[in-house]
PDB file of C-alpha atoms in Angstrom:
ATOM      1  CA  UNK A   1       5.607  23.130 -81.281  1.00 69.00           C
ATOM      2  CA  UNK A   2       8.244  25.242 -83.061  1.00 84.00           C
ATOM      3  CA  UNK A   3       8.035  25.303 -86.987  1.00 88.00           C
ATOM      4  CA  UNK A   4      11.066  25.166 -89.428  1.00 89.00           C
ATOM      5  CA  UNK A   5      12.030  28.719 -90.607  1.00 85.00           C
ATOM      6  CA  UNK A   6      11.265  29.900 -94.057  1.00 87.00           C
ATOM      7  CA  UNK A   7      14.194  29.145 -96.226  1.00 87.00           C
ATOM      8  CA  UNK A   8      14.625  33.221 -96.910  1.00 88.00           C
ATOM      9  CA  UNK A   9      14.437  33.639 -93.169  1.00 86.00           C
ATOM     10  CA  UNK A  10      17.876  35.600 -92.225  1.00 82.00           C
ATOM     11  CA  UNK A  11      19.881  33.753 -89.546  1.00 80.00           C
ATOM     12  CA  UNK A  12      20.616  37.330 -88.041  1.00 81.00           C
ATOM     13  CA  UNK A  13      18.455  39.996 -87.647  1.00 81.00           C
ATOM     14  CA  UNK A  14      19.846  43.744 -88.324  1.00 82.00           C
ATOM     15  CA  UNK A  15      16.714  46.223 -88.169  1.00 84.00           C
ATOM     16  CA  UNK A  16      17.143  49.032 -90.199  1.00 89.00           C
ATOM     17  CA  UNK A  17      15.872  52.234 -88.069  1.00 90.00           C
ATOM     18  CA  UNK A  18      16.571  55.171 -90.437  1.00 93.00           C
ATOM     19  CA  UNK A  19      12.867  55.900 -91.156  1.00 94.00           C
ATOM     20  CA  UNK A  20      12.021  55.806 -87.496  1.00 94.00           C
ATOM     21  CA  UNK A  21      14.870  58.338 -86.692  1.00 94.00           C
ATOM     22  CA  UNK A  22      13.978  60.429 -89.523  1.00 96.00           C
ATOM     23  CA  UNK A  23      10.569  60.696 -87.686  1.00 96.00           C
ATOM     24  CA  UNK A  24      12.352  61.773 -84.260  1.00 96.00           C
ATOM     25  CA  UNK A  25      12.775  58.523 -82.859  1.00 94.00           C
ATOM     26  CA  UNK A  26      15.866  57.695 -80.908  1.00 93.00           C
ATOM     27  CA  UNK A  27      16.719  54.755 -78.597  1.00 91.00           C
ATOM     28  CA  UNK A  28      16.366  55.422 -75.011  1.00 94.00           C
ATOM     29  CA  UNK A  29      18.715  52.573 -74.045  1.00 94.00           C
ATOM     30  CA  UNK A  30      22.293  52.105 -75.351  1.00 93.00           C
ATOM     31  CA  UNK A  31      22.832  48.521 -77.095  1.00 90.00           C
ATOM     32  CA  UNK A  32      25.357  46.966 -74.503  1.00 93.00           C
ATOM     33  CA  UNK A  33      23.117  48.534 -71.744  1.00 96.00           C
ATOM     34  CA  UNK A  34      19.839  46.737 -73.161  1.00 94.00           C
ATOM     35  CA  UNK A  35      21.968  43.521 -73.919  1.00 95.00           C
ATOM     36  CA  UNK A  36      22.738  42.808 -70.246  1.00 95.00           C
ATOM     37  CA  UNK A  37      19.419  42.134 -69.038  1.00 94.00           C
ATOM     38  CA  UNK A  38      18.161  40.497 -71.735  1.00 93.00           C
ATOM     39  CA  UNK A  39      21.088  38.193 -72.096  1.00 94.00           C
ATOM     40  CA  UNK A  40      20.652  37.523 -67.955  1.00 93.00           C
ATOM     41  CA  UNK A  41      16.924  36.722 -68.546  1.00 92.00           C
ATOM     42  CA  UNK A  42      17.400  34.513 -71.537  1.00 92.00           C
ATOM     43  CA  UNK A  43      20.358  32.597 -69.402  1.00 93.00           C
ATOM     44  CA  UNK A  44      17.698  32.051 -66.243  1.00 92.00           C
ATOM     45  CA  UNK A  45      15.162  31.135 -68.415  1.00 91.00           C
ATOM     46  CA  UNK A  46      17.187  28.693 -70.042  1.00 91.00           C
ATOM     47  CA  UNK A  47      18.619  27.237 -66.663  1.00 91.00           C
ATOM     48  CA  UNK A  48      14.921  27.021 -65.514  1.00 88.00           C
ATOM     49  CA  UNK A  49      14.935  29.866 -63.032  1.00 83.00           C
ATOM     50  CA  UNK A  50      12.428  32.428 -62.719  1.00 75.00           C
ATOM     51  CA  UNK A  51      13.295  34.878 -65.569  1.00 65.00           C
ATOM     52  CA  UNK A  52      11.317  37.635 -64.277  1.00 68.00           C
ATOM     53  CA  UNK A  53      13.247  40.974 -63.465  1.00 56.00           C
ATOM     54  CA  UNK A  54      13.404  42.601 -60.483  1.00 51.00           C
TER      55      UNK A  54
END
């Protein structure tokens, strides 16, 4: 089901959004604000509960 990660795959992603910002894009949700529902979603998923956001 899962394949091993490539040897050069980064363990922690750090997206570079400078180019997007230069094109006028800005995040609509603050990092902490977006992490709350994301963490809740995956927490529910790992506990075997319905992970559908309401």
